[in-house]
Short mmCIF file of C-alpha atoms in Angstrom, two decimals:
data_model
loop_
_atom_site.label_atom_id
_atom_site.label_comp_id
_atom_site.label_asym_id
_atom_site.label_seq_id
_atom_site.Cartn_x
_atom_site.Cartn_y
_atom_site.Cartn_z
CA MET A 702 -7.35 35.41 -167.56
CA ASN A 703 -8.42 37.90 -170.14
CA ILE A 704 -6.59 37.53 -173.43
CA ILE A 705 -8.34 40.54 -174.89
CA ASN A 706 -7.01 42.71 -172.11
CA ILE A 707 -3.48 41.47 -172.71
CA LEU A 708 -3.59 42.18 -176.44
CA ASP A 709 -5.09 45.60 -175.72
CA GLU A 710 -2.18 46.27 -173.29
CA ILE A 711 0.31 45.15 -175.96
CA GLU A 712 -1.37 47.33 -178.54
CA LYS A 713 -0.56 50.29 -176.34
CA VAL A 714 3.19 49.67 -176.91
CA ASP A 715 2.84 47.87 -180.19
CA GLY A 716 -0.02 49.31 -182.19
CA GLU A 717 0.71 46.75 -184.89
CA ILE A 718 0.08 43.69 -182.75
CA TYR A 719 -3.17 42.83 -184.56
CA GLU A 720 -1.47 43.26 -187.94
CA ARG A 721 1.43 41.13 -186.80
CA LEU A 722 -0.77 38.43 -185.70
CA ASN A 723 -3.14 38.59 -188.57
CA PRO A 724 -3.76 41.30 -191.04
CA ARG A 725 -7.49 41.15 -190.51
CA ARG A 726 -8.91 42.22 -187.16
CA ALA A 727 -11.95 40.09 -187.84
CA ALA A 728 -9.72 37.09 -187.56
CA MET A 729 -8.69 38.22 -184.08
CA LYS A 730 -12.32 38.28 -183.03
CA SER A 731 -12.56 34.64 -183.81
CA PHE A 732 -9.45 34.08 -181.72
CA TYR A 733 -11.17 35.87 -178.82
CA ASN A 734 -14.04 33.41 -178.99
CA PHE A 735 -11.61 30.53 -179.24
CA GLY A 736 -9.57 31.89 -176.24
CA SER A 737 -12.58 32.23 -174.10
CA LYS A 738 -13.27 28.46 -174.54
CA MET A 739 -9.70 27.43 -173.80
CA ALA A 740 -8.50 26.10 -170.48
CA VAL A 741 -6.31 28.62 -168.73
CA ALA A 742 -3.35 26.18 -168.78
CA ALA A 743 -3.43 25.83 -172.58
CA VAL A 744 -3.40 29.61 -173.15
CA PRO A 745 0.36 30.21 -172.78
CA LEU A 746 1.23 27.65 -175.44
CA ALA A 747 -1.27 29.21 -177.84
CA LEU A 748 0.17 32.61 -177.19
CA GLY A 749 3.64 31.27 -177.62
CA SER A 750 3.11 30.16 -181.18
CA MET A 751 1.00 33.22 -181.87
CA PHE A 752 3.72 35.62 -180.80
CA LYS A 753 6.53 33.71 -182.29
CA LYS A 754 4.77 34.23 -185.56
CA ALA A 755 4.19 37.87 -184.77
CA TYR A 756 7.77 38.73 -183.70
CA GLY A 757 9.82 36.09 -185.53
CA GLN A 758 12.97 37.52 -187.02
CA THR A 759 13.03 36.51 -190.61
CA THR A 760 14.65 37.76 -193.77
CA SER A 761 11.33 38.88 -195.10
CA THR A 762 10.69 40.94 -192.00
CA VAL A 763 13.92 42.82 -192.55
CA ILE A 764 13.27 43.29 -196.28
CA ASP A 765 9.76 44.52 -195.44
CA VAL A 766 11.12 47.11 -193.07
CA LEU A 767 13.80 48.21 -195.59
CA ASN A 768 11.12 48.51 -198.34
CA PHE A 769 9.01 50.51 -195.92
CA ALA A 770 11.96 52.82 -195.26
CA LEU A 771 12.73 53.08 -199.00
CA THR A 772 9.17 54.20 -199.72
CA LEU A 773 9.60 57.04 -197.26
CA GLU A 774 13.07 57.97 -198.57
CA TYR A 775 11.64 58.12 -202.15
CA LEU A 776 8.82 60.37 -200.83
CA GLU A 777 11.41 62.72 -199.23
CA TYR A 778 13.92 62.61 -202.12
CA TYR A 779 11.55 63.58 -204.85
CA PHE A 780 10.05 66.23 -202.66
CA TYR A 781 13.36 68.00 -202.10
CA GLN A 782 14.42 67.37 -205.75
CA GLN A 783 11.36 69.00 -207.04
CA GLY A 784 11.53 71.90 -204.59
CA ALA A 785 15.23 72.57 -205.42
CA ALA A 786 14.38 72.49 -209.13
CA THR A 787 11.42 74.85 -208.85
CA ALA A 788 12.65 78.35 -209.89
CA GLY A 789 11.69 81.00 -207.31
CA LEU A 790 10.77 78.56 -204.53
CA ILE A 791 13.97 78.45 -202.41
CA PRO A 792 15.20 82.09 -201.87
CA VAL A 793 18.26 82.46 -204.18
CA GLY A 794 21.52 83.59 -202.62
CA THR A 795 20.52 82.45 -199.10
CA PRO A 796 21.88 79.45 -197.03
CA ALA A 797 18.55 77.74 -197.65
CA VAL A 798 19.73 76.69 -201.11
CA SER A 799 22.63 74.65 -199.83
CA ALA A 800 20.67 73.37 -196.87
CA ILE A 801 17.91 71.97 -199.10
CA ASN A 802 20.48 70.56 -201.56
CA THR A 803 22.34 68.81 -198.60
CA ILE A 804 19.05 67.27 -197.38
CA ARG A 805 18.08 66.21 -200.93
CA ASP A 806 21.50 64.57 -201.41
CA HIS A 807 21.16 62.60 -198.05
CA GLU A 808 17.78 61.33 -199.11
CA LEU A 809 19.05 60.16 -202.41
CA ALA A 810 21.97 58.50 -200.69
CA HIS A 811 19.45 56.70 -198.36
CA VAL A 812 17.40 55.64 -201.41
CA ASN A 813 20.50 54.11 -203.03
CA LEU A 814 21.76 52.53 -199.89
CA LEU A 815 18.44 50.92 -199.18
CA LYS A 816 18.03 49.68 -202.74
CA GLY A 817 21.41 48.06 -202.45
CA ALA A 818 20.67 46.51 -199.04
CA ILE A 819 17.38 45.03 -200.19
CA THR A 820 18.83 43.54 -203.42
CA ALA A 821 21.80 42.15 -201.37
CA SER A 822 19.33 40.46 -198.99
CA GLY A 823 17.59 38.84 -201.97
CA GLY A 824 14.66 41.08 -202.00
CA THR A 825 13.08 43.26 -204.58
CA PRO A 826 13.22 47.07 -203.88
CA VAL A 827 10.04 49.05 -204.28
CA SER A 828 10.33 51.60 -207.09
CA PHE A 829 8.76 55.08 -207.37
CA VAL A 830 9.09 57.84 -209.87
CA ALA A 831 8.42 61.49 -208.99
CA THR A 832 5.06 61.62 -210.74
CA GLN A 833 3.65 59.00 -208.40
CA PHE A 834 3.73 61.45 -205.51
CA ASP A 835 1.15 64.32 -204.92
CA TYR A 836 2.91 66.73 -202.59
CA THR A 837 -0.21 68.90 -202.34
CA ALA A 838 -1.67 65.92 -200.43
CA LYS A 839 -4.83 65.98 -202.56
CA SER A 840 -4.92 69.84 -202.45
CA THR A 841 -4.31 70.04 -198.64
CA PHE A 842 -1.12 72.05 -199.49
CA PRO A 843 -1.90 73.55 -202.90
CA THR A 844 1.04 75.98 -202.61
CA VAL A 845 3.68 73.39 -201.66
CA PHE A 846 5.96 74.35 -204.61
CA THR A 847 4.99 77.98 -204.98
CA SER A 848 5.10 79.09 -201.36
CA TYR A 849 8.51 78.66 -199.50
CA PRO A 850 6.81 78.63 -195.98
CA THR A 851 4.48 75.89 -197.16
CA PHE A 852 7.29 73.89 -198.71
CA LEU A 853 9.20 74.05 -195.36
CA ALA A 854 6.09 73.14 -193.39
CA VAL A 855 5.60 69.96 -195.45
CA ALA A 856 9.38 69.31 -195.19
CA GLN A 857 9.12 69.50 -191.37
CA ALA A 858 6.26 67.00 -191.42
CA PHE A 859 8.24 64.67 -193.62
CA GLU A 860 11.33 64.78 -191.47
CA ASP A 861 9.66 64.45 -188.10
CA THR A 862 7.63 61.57 -189.58
CA GLY A 863 10.79 59.90 -190.87
CA VAL A 864 12.32 60.13 -187.39
CA ARG A 865 9.35 58.49 -185.78
CA ALA A 866 9.09 55.83 -188.55
CA TYR A 867 12.68 54.59 -188.23
CA LYS A 868 12.40 54.61 -184.49
CA GLY A 869 9.29 52.45 -184.68
CA GLN A 870 10.97 49.89 -186.91
CA ALA A 871 14.06 49.38 -184.71
CA PRO A 872 12.62 46.43 -182.76
CA ALA A 873 11.88 44.64 -185.93
CA LEU A 874 15.57 44.73 -186.83
CA MET A 875 16.98 43.42 -183.57
CA GLY A 876 17.79 40.11 -185.14
CA SER A 877 19.98 41.85 -187.75
CA PRO A 878 22.48 44.01 -185.77
CA SER A 879 24.25 45.54 -188.79
CA VAL A 880 20.94 46.55 -190.48
CA LEU A 881 19.72 47.88 -187.13
CA GLN A 882 22.79 50.01 -186.79
CA THR A 883 22.46 51.34 -190.36
CA ALA A 884 18.80 52.23 -189.68
CA LEU A 885 19.87 54.07 -186.53
CA GLN A 886 22.53 55.91 -188.52
CA ILE A 887 19.79 57.13 -190.96
CA HIS A 888 17.39 57.79 -188.11
CA SER A 889 19.77 60.47 -186.52
CA VAL A 890 20.40 62.04 -189.85
CA GLU A 891 16.67 62.64 -190.28
CA ALA A 892 16.63 64.12 -186.88
CA ARG A 893 19.34 66.54 -187.82
CA HIS A 894 17.34 67.52 -190.87
CA ALA A 895 14.20 68.06 -188.77
CA SER A 896 16.20 70.26 -186.31
CA HIS A 897 17.45 72.46 -189.23
CA ILE A 898 14.14 72.70 -191.14
CA ARG A 899 12.57 73.84 -187.83
CA GLN A 900 15.15 76.52 -187.59
CA MET A 901 14.48 77.52 -191.16
CA ARG A 902 10.70 77.87 -190.55
CA LYS A 903 11.49 80.30 -187.56
CA ALA A 904 13.17 82.70 -189.90
CA PRO A 905 10.89 85.42 -191.32
CA ALA A 906 11.33 84.17 -194.87
CA GLY A 907 10.54 80.66 -193.85
CA GLY A 908 7.28 81.57 -192.35
CA GLY A 909 8.32 83.25 -189.11
CA VAL A 910 7.04 80.42 -186.91
CA THR A 911 8.90 81.86 -183.96
CA ALA A 912 7.48 79.53 -181.28
CA LEU A 913 9.03 76.52 -183.08
CA LYS A 914 12.04 74.83 -181.53
CA PRO A 915 14.51 72.34 -183.10
CA TRP A 916 12.80 69.66 -180.87
CA ILE A 917 9.16 68.66 -180.69
CA THR A 918 7.12 70.28 -177.86
CA GLY A 919 3.84 68.65 -176.98
CA ALA A 920 1.30 67.41 -179.49
CA ASN A 921 1.77 69.19 -182.84
CA ASP A 922 3.82 72.24 -182.37
CA SER A 923 4.06 72.70 -186.16
CA GLY A 924 1.35 75.31 -186.45
CA VAL A 925 -0.17 73.14 -189.13
CA PRO A 926 -3.32 71.39 -187.98
CA GLN A 927 -3.50 69.26 -191.06
CA VAL A 928 -0.44 67.24 -189.76
CA ASP A 929 -1.79 66.39 -186.36
CA ALA A 930 -1.23 62.63 -187.20
CA VAL A 931 2.49 63.32 -187.58
CA TYR A 932 2.68 64.36 -183.90
CA LYS A 933 0.17 62.02 -182.45
CA GLY A 934 1.46 60.97 -178.95
CA GLU A 935 4.39 63.38 -178.90
CA ASP A 936 2.90 64.86 -175.73
CA ASN A 937 3.75 61.63 -173.82
CA VAL A 938 5.49 62.40 -170.49
CA THR A 939 5.83 58.81 -169.20
CA GLN A 940 8.83 56.69 -170.15
CA ALA A 941 9.16 53.09 -168.97
CA GLY A 942 6.65 53.87 -166.22
CA ILE A 943 8.63 56.85 -165.02
CA ASN A 944 6.83 60.20 -164.94
CA ILE A 945 9.43 62.56 -166.51
CA PRO A 946 8.13 65.90 -164.98
CA SER A 947 8.46 64.33 -161.48
CA LEU A 948 12.23 64.18 -162.13
CA GLY A 949 12.33 67.96 -161.99
CA VAL A 950 11.72 69.33 -165.46
CA SER A 951 8.66 71.14 -167.03
CA THR A 952 6.07 69.18 -168.87
CA ALA A 953 7.22 70.89 -172.14
CA ALA A 954 10.81 69.76 -171.48
CA ALA A 955 9.54 66.22 -170.58
CA THR A 956 7.90 66.00 -174.07
CA GLU A 957 10.90 67.46 -175.85
CA SER A 958 13.42 65.22 -174.23
CA PHE A 959 12.00 61.92 -175.64
CA ASP A 960 10.94 61.62 -179.28
CA GLU A 961 8.09 59.10 -179.69
CA PHE A 962 7.92 56.33 -182.40
CA LEU A 963 5.16 55.68 -184.89
CA VAL A 964 4.05 52.23 -185.87
CA LYS A 965 4.13 51.36 -189.61
CA ALA A 966 0.42 51.65 -190.14
CA ASP A 967 0.31 55.19 -188.83
CA VAL A 968 3.27 56.18 -190.97
CA LEU A 969 1.70 54.74 -194.08
CA ALA A 970 -1.51 56.50 -193.37
CA ILE A 971 0.48 59.76 -193.41
CA ALA A 972 2.52 58.81 -196.39
CA SER A 973 -0.40 57.64 -198.38
CA LEU A 974 -1.85 61.17 -198.38
CA PHE A 975 1.12 62.01 -200.63
CA ILE A 976 1.06 58.97 -202.88
CA LYS A 977 -1.18 59.11 -205.94
CA MET B 1234 21.65 41.65 -161.24
CA LYS B 1235 18.97 40.42 -158.84
CA ASN B 1236 18.02 43.83 -157.59
CA PHE B 1237 17.88 45.15 -161.06
CA GLN B 1238 15.70 42.38 -162.17
CA GLN B 1239 13.31 42.96 -159.35
CA GLU B 1240 13.38 46.70 -160.08
CA ASP B 1241 12.84 46.06 -163.79
CA GLN B 1242 9.88 43.82 -162.95
CA GLU B 1243 8.44 46.67 -160.93
CA LEU B 1244 8.98 49.17 -163.66
CA LEU B 1245 7.25 46.91 -166.22
CA HIS B 1246 4.44 46.39 -163.75
CA LYS B 1247 3.93 50.11 -163.34
CA GLU B 1248 4.16 50.65 -167.05
CA SER B 1249 1.62 48.19 -168.22
CA GLY B 1250 -0.54 46.84 -165.42
CA ILE B 1251 -0.53 43.50 -167.26
CA LEU B 1252 0.18 41.72 -163.99
CA THR B 1253 -3.44 42.11 -163.15
CA ALA B 1254 -4.06 39.22 -165.46
CA GLN B 1255 -3.95 35.75 -163.86
CA LEU B 1256 -0.99 34.73 -166.00
CA GLN B 1257 2.15 36.37 -164.53
CA ARG B 1258 3.62 38.86 -166.97
CA ARG B 1259 7.01 37.35 -166.55
CA SER B 1260 5.98 33.93 -167.69
CA PHE B 1261 3.68 35.49 -170.31
CA LEU B 1262 6.59 37.28 -171.79
CA GLN B 1263 8.78 34.20 -171.89
CA TYR B 1264 6.06 32.66 -174.07
CA ALA B 1265 5.51 35.84 -175.98
CA GLY B 1266 9.21 35.96 -176.96
CA ALA B 1267 8.67 39.76 -177.37
CA GLY B 1268 12.23 40.34 -176.00
CA ALA B 1269 10.91 42.00 -172.91
CA ALA B 1270 13.34 43.62 -170.56
CA GLY B 1271 13.43 41.34 -167.52
CA ILE B 1272 13.93 38.18 -169.52
CA ALA B 1273 16.50 39.66 -171.86
CA LEU B 1274 18.44 40.94 -168.80
CA ILE B 1275 18.69 37.52 -167.34
CA ALA B 1276 20.21 36.18 -170.49
CA ALA B 1277 22.31 39.16 -170.97
CA GLY B 1278 23.67 38.91 -167.54
CA CYS B 1279 24.79 35.45 -167.97
CA LYS B 1280 26.39 36.05 -171.32
CA LYS B 1281 30.17 35.83 -171.47
CA ASP B 1282 31.46 39.16 -172.50
CA ASP B 1283 34.22 39.50 -175.00
CA GLY B 1284 35.83 42.07 -177.15
CA SER B 1285 36.74 44.29 -174.19
CA GLU B 1286 40.46 44.47 -174.88
CA GLY B 1287 41.97 47.82 -174.19
CA LEU B 1288 39.34 48.81 -171.69
CA ARG B 1289 40.42 49.52 -168.12
CA THR B 1290 39.32 47.03 -165.50
CA ASP B 1291 39.68 49.33 -162.44
CA GLY B 1292 37.27 52.26 -161.64
CA VAL B 1293 33.50 52.38 -161.62
CA ASN B 1294 32.14 49.16 -163.13
CA LEU B 1295 29.29 49.85 -165.55
CA GLY B 1296 28.19 46.26 -165.39
CA SER B 1297 27.10 43.85 -168.08
CA GLY B 1298 24.24 43.34 -170.39
CA ASP B 1299 21.50 45.87 -170.63
CA VAL B 1300 22.40 47.23 -167.17
CA GLY B 1301 25.79 47.96 -168.50
CA ILE B 1302 24.54 49.73 -171.55
CA LEU B 1303 22.07 51.77 -169.49
CA ASN B 1304 24.88 52.70 -167.05
CA TYR B 1305 27.03 53.71 -170.06
CA ALA B 1306 24.18 55.98 -171.32
CA TYR B 1307 23.79 57.33 -167.82
CA ALA B 1308 27.48 58.16 -167.64
CA LEU B 1309 27.18 60.17 -170.93
CA GLU B 1310 24.07 61.93 -169.81
CA GLN B 1311 25.70 62.83 -166.50
CA LEU B 1312 28.56 64.37 -168.49
CA GLU B 1313 26.19 66.37 -170.75
CA ALA B 1314 23.83 67.52 -167.94
CA ALA B 1315 26.87 68.75 -165.85
CA PHE B 1316 28.18 70.62 -168.82
CA TYR B 1317 25.02 72.43 -169.70
CA ASP B 1318 24.24 73.16 -166.08
CA ALA B 1319 27.57 75.08 -165.96
CA VAL B 1320 26.80 76.75 -169.23
CA VAL B 1321 23.42 78.00 -168.05
CA LYS B 1322 24.65 79.03 -164.65
CA THR B 1323 27.58 81.06 -166.02
CA PRO B 1324 26.59 81.94 -169.61
CA TYR B 1325 29.36 82.97 -171.98
CA SER B 1326 29.84 86.66 -172.66
CA GLY B 1327 27.67 88.13 -175.30
CA ILE B 1328 25.10 85.25 -175.14
CA THR B 1329 21.74 86.25 -176.73
CA ALA B 1330 18.43 85.62 -175.10
CA ALA B 1331 17.57 83.10 -177.88
CA GLU B 1332 20.81 81.22 -177.31
CA LEU B 1333 20.37 81.08 -173.61
CA SER B 1334 16.81 79.87 -174.06
CA LEU B 1335 17.93 77.03 -176.43
CA LEU B 1336 20.83 76.02 -174.11
CA THR B 1337 18.49 76.02 -171.11
CA ASP B 1338 16.08 73.69 -173.06
CA ILE B 1339 19.03 71.32 -173.81
CA ARG B 1340 20.16 71.46 -170.09
CA ASP B 1341 16.58 70.40 -169.12
CA HIS B 1342 16.55 67.57 -171.74
CA GLU B 1343 19.88 66.18 -170.46
CA LEU B 1344 18.73 66.49 -166.91
CA ALA B 1345 15.62 64.53 -167.75
CA HIS B 1346 17.77 61.84 -169.50
CA ARG B 1347 20.20 61.60 -166.56
CA GLU B 1348 17.44 61.44 -163.97
CA PHE B 1349 15.49 58.94 -166.06
CA PHE B 1350 18.44 56.50 -166.26
CA LYS B 1351 19.21 56.97 -162.63
CA LYS B 1352 15.70 55.98 -161.59
CA ALA B 1353 15.36 53.23 -164.15
CA LEU B 1354 18.64 51.65 -162.96
CA ALA B 1355 17.75 52.16 -159.37
CA THR B 1356 20.30 50.19 -157.12
CA ASN B 1357 22.27 49.25 -160.17
CA ALA B 1358 23.03 52.84 -161.11
CA ILE B 1359 26.70 53.88 -161.09
CA ILE B 1360 27.68 56.69 -158.69
CA GLY B 1361 27.67 60.27 -159.69
CA LEU B 1362 30.73 60.96 -161.85
CA GLU B 1363 33.27 63.68 -161.21
CA VAL B 1364 33.71 65.78 -164.34
CA ASP B 1365 36.82 67.65 -165.47
CA PHE B 1366 35.88 70.77 -167.39
CA SER B 1367 39.23 72.46 -166.92
CA SER B 1368 39.78 72.56 -170.66
CA ILE B 1369 36.62 74.53 -171.29
CA ASN B 1370 36.53 78.33 -171.09
CA PHE B 1371 32.90 78.95 -169.99
CA THR B 1372 33.24 82.63 -170.62
CA GLN B 1373 33.88 82.14 -174.36
CA ARG B 1374 31.13 81.30 -176.86
CA ALA B 1375 33.51 79.44 -179.19
CA SER B 1376 34.85 77.20 -176.40
CA VAL B 1377 31.42 76.42 -175.02
CA LEU B 1378 29.79 75.73 -178.40
CA ALA B 1379 32.83 73.69 -179.59
CA THR B 1380 32.45 71.44 -176.50
CA ALA B 1381 28.64 71.25 -176.88
CA LYS B 1382 29.12 70.10 -180.51
CA ALA B 1383 31.70 67.48 -179.52
CA PHE B 1384 29.40 66.13 -176.75
CA GLU B 1385 26.30 66.12 -178.93
CA ASP B 1386 27.95 64.38 -181.91
CA LEU B 1387 29.61 61.95 -179.53
CA GLY B 1388 26.21 61.19 -177.91
CA VAL B 1389 24.61 60.50 -181.21
CA SER B 1390 27.34 58.20 -182.35
CA ALA B 1391 27.34 56.51 -178.94
CA TYR B 1392 23.63 55.65 -179.03
CA ASN B 1393 23.92 54.68 -182.72
CA GLY B 1394 26.73 52.24 -181.78
CA ALA B 1395 25.00 50.95 -178.67
CA GLY B 1396 21.60 50.07 -180.22
CA LYS B 1397 22.63 46.66 -181.45
CA LEU B 1398 24.05 45.82 -178.02
CA ILE B 1399 20.77 46.15 -176.31
CA LYS B 1400 18.75 43.04 -175.68
CA SER B 1401 15.54 44.51 -174.52
CA VAL B 1402 12.97 45.85 -176.94
CA ASP B 1403 11.83 48.41 -174.34
CA TYR B 1404 15.35 49.76 -173.81
CA LEU B 1405 16.14 49.80 -177.54
CA VAL B 1406 13.08 51.93 -178.12
CA LEU B 1407 14.10 54.23 -175.25
CA ALA B 1408 17.53 54.64 -176.68
CA GLY B 1409 15.82 55.59 -179.90
CA LYS B 1410 13.68 58.06 -178.21
CA ILE B 1411 16.71 59.77 -176.74
CA VAL B 1412 19.19 59.58 -179.68
CA SER B 1413 17.04 61.63 -182.02
CA VAL B 1414 16.80 64.36 -179.46
CA GLU B 1415 20.54 64.30 -179.14
CA ALA B 1416 20.71 64.67 -182.92
CA ARG B 1417 18.36 67.57 -182.86
CA HIS B 1418 20.67 69.22 -180.27
CA ALA B 1419 23.72 68.34 -182.33
CA ALA B 1420 22.22 69.99 -185.46
CA LEU B 1421 21.20 73.12 -183.49
CA ILE B 1422 24.61 73.62 -181.86
CA ARG B 1423 26.36 73.12 -185.18
CA ASP B 1424 24.06 75.67 -186.81
CA LEU B 1425 24.79 78.14 -183.92
CA ILE B 1426 28.48 77.73 -184.75
CA GLU B 1427 28.04 78.00 -188.46
CA ASN B 1428 24.66 77.96 -190.13
CA GLY B 1429 24.22 75.07 -192.49
CA THR B 1430 26.61 72.61 -190.86
CA PHE B 1431 23.86 70.64 -189.14
CA ALA B 1432 24.63 67.49 -191.07
CA ASN B 1433 27.85 68.22 -192.93
CA SER B 1434 30.45 65.70 -194.12
CA GLU B 1435 32.19 65.79 -190.64
CA VAL B 1436 29.36 63.73 -189.29
CA VAL B 1437 27.36 62.30 -192.31
CA ASP B 1438 29.10 60.12 -194.81
CA ALA B 1439 28.60 59.65 -198.59
CA ASN B 1440 25.88 57.06 -197.87
CA GLY B 1441 23.91 59.52 -195.81
CA LEU B 1442 24.84 57.87 -192.53
CA ASP B 1443 25.58 59.37 -189.16
CA LYS B 1444 28.46 58.15 -187.17
CA ALA B 1445 28.35 55.09 -184.86
CA ARG B 1446 31.01 54.50 -182.23
CA THR B 1447 31.74 51.57 -179.92
CA PRO B 1448 31.62 52.17 -176.14
CA SER B 1449 35.44 51.90 -176.08
CA GLU B 1450 35.85 54.61 -178.68
CA VAL B 1451 33.31 56.84 -176.98
CA LEU B 1452 34.72 56.49 -173.51
CA THR B 1453 38.21 57.15 -174.70
CA ILE B 1454 37.01 60.51 -176.10
CA ALA B 1455 34.84 61.25 -173.06
CA SER B 1456 37.62 60.42 -170.60
CA GLY B 1457 39.21 63.71 -171.22
CA PHE B 1458 36.17 65.32 -169.49
CA ILE B 1459 35.63 62.66 -166.70
CA LYS B 1460 37.91 62.44 -163.68
CA THR B 1461 36.24 59.27 -162.41
CA LYS B 1462 37.75 56.18 -163.87
CA ILE B 1463 35.13 54.00 -165.72
CA ASN B 1464 35.42 50.22 -166.17
CA ALA B 1465 33.46 49.27 -169.29
CA SER B 1466 35.07 45.89 -169.62
CA ASN B 1467 31.97 43.97 -168.93
CA LEU B 1468 29.78 45.69 -171.52
CA PRO B 1469 28.41 43.47 -174.30
CA SER B 1470 30.14 43.79 -177.66
#
């Protein structure tokens, strides 16, 4: 049997498998060599201990997930806080003001909730201040706080990333049902935000991105090529081996009707662009 | 259960192609402990269910374990798909082209969800439910959108509450893939009714959390729109 093939297959559904097993890919290569020398009968036992380590439900796993989520919530909260506090950015006297305030307040609530949960679990919450973030993403979006359409474009990227990030962490929380439920309750709020921000971007003042829908169509419908990574894989049309268009809907509808998850490494790669 | 397990194995087979390895996927996953569908279903199917007080024990049986949860989701998607189908076939008076386009998209999403669950459940799928939309005035925008809002918010809370009842990683992820789309719908419908209500305090609490409801709570609300009696007494809790 070919262990490398199995690991590659798992990587398709769990891109973090190598990180779970060992943070260093190089170490996996030594495992390949080891595996090729093992008797076939011994392989399942070796895999058993390996995967138990990878998928074991421990308190530290849960705290890691919560700190990962907290990092993203800080990223979002300071973004909206700074946007709302920047004179002349959000059009005064429009519904946009209260919408951005609502979203900002939710992100702050998430920050506080996660901090409390991490402390209650015996962990130490990560801590960020506003100045640790660079919302221009190293000058990719230089007008993020001077151009309202740019601000909304980055907001959409954050919200859609947030949805994908929480989704990707759900399996790691299965051993802690109440934490899982809380994460899901945050996850759907982020999706509500994403839906609304997308509508705001359709409006003329928000950029007039008229093709945009509240849901994600295909791979990167944002009109912003710099955020391709946010939408990687959203054009998937196969769920649990079932081809969705074959059920009688268009390819576009097939991609829209299922939001895809992102693994932690992919989310962190996106988030790190905005962290100094 | 047996049929579903077989079907499930087939699904997994199609999905991954891992069975081409010498080691059978099934035993591989037992060792892997990755919470894969087939294995979790066996365990879930044998689990004694509890906490089902107050649920009717006659009518269409959703089943137990992950099959039961999938049938529960299938029932809700049937309800939503039937509703939007009627909305798109007989649009309310004064509907704009933009609204019809959005509602048609939602109809297609719910149809995809419904047909996905039907195919995934295969022989374990419950029958097609008979809906009761007599309380809805399909010619009136306010009536249609109020119903849509109720269904979408209900769907979000249902998936949020059901996540922790799912034993299989694969199905938890699938439920996650669907619930955020329902939340996108909910926010849009709310904004169509009144802009800015996409995540107001009706649905999001002071901790920034959306609602989560138990199957019992959800089915009690949904029963006003479903003629077919549903027996959810074997669902996990």
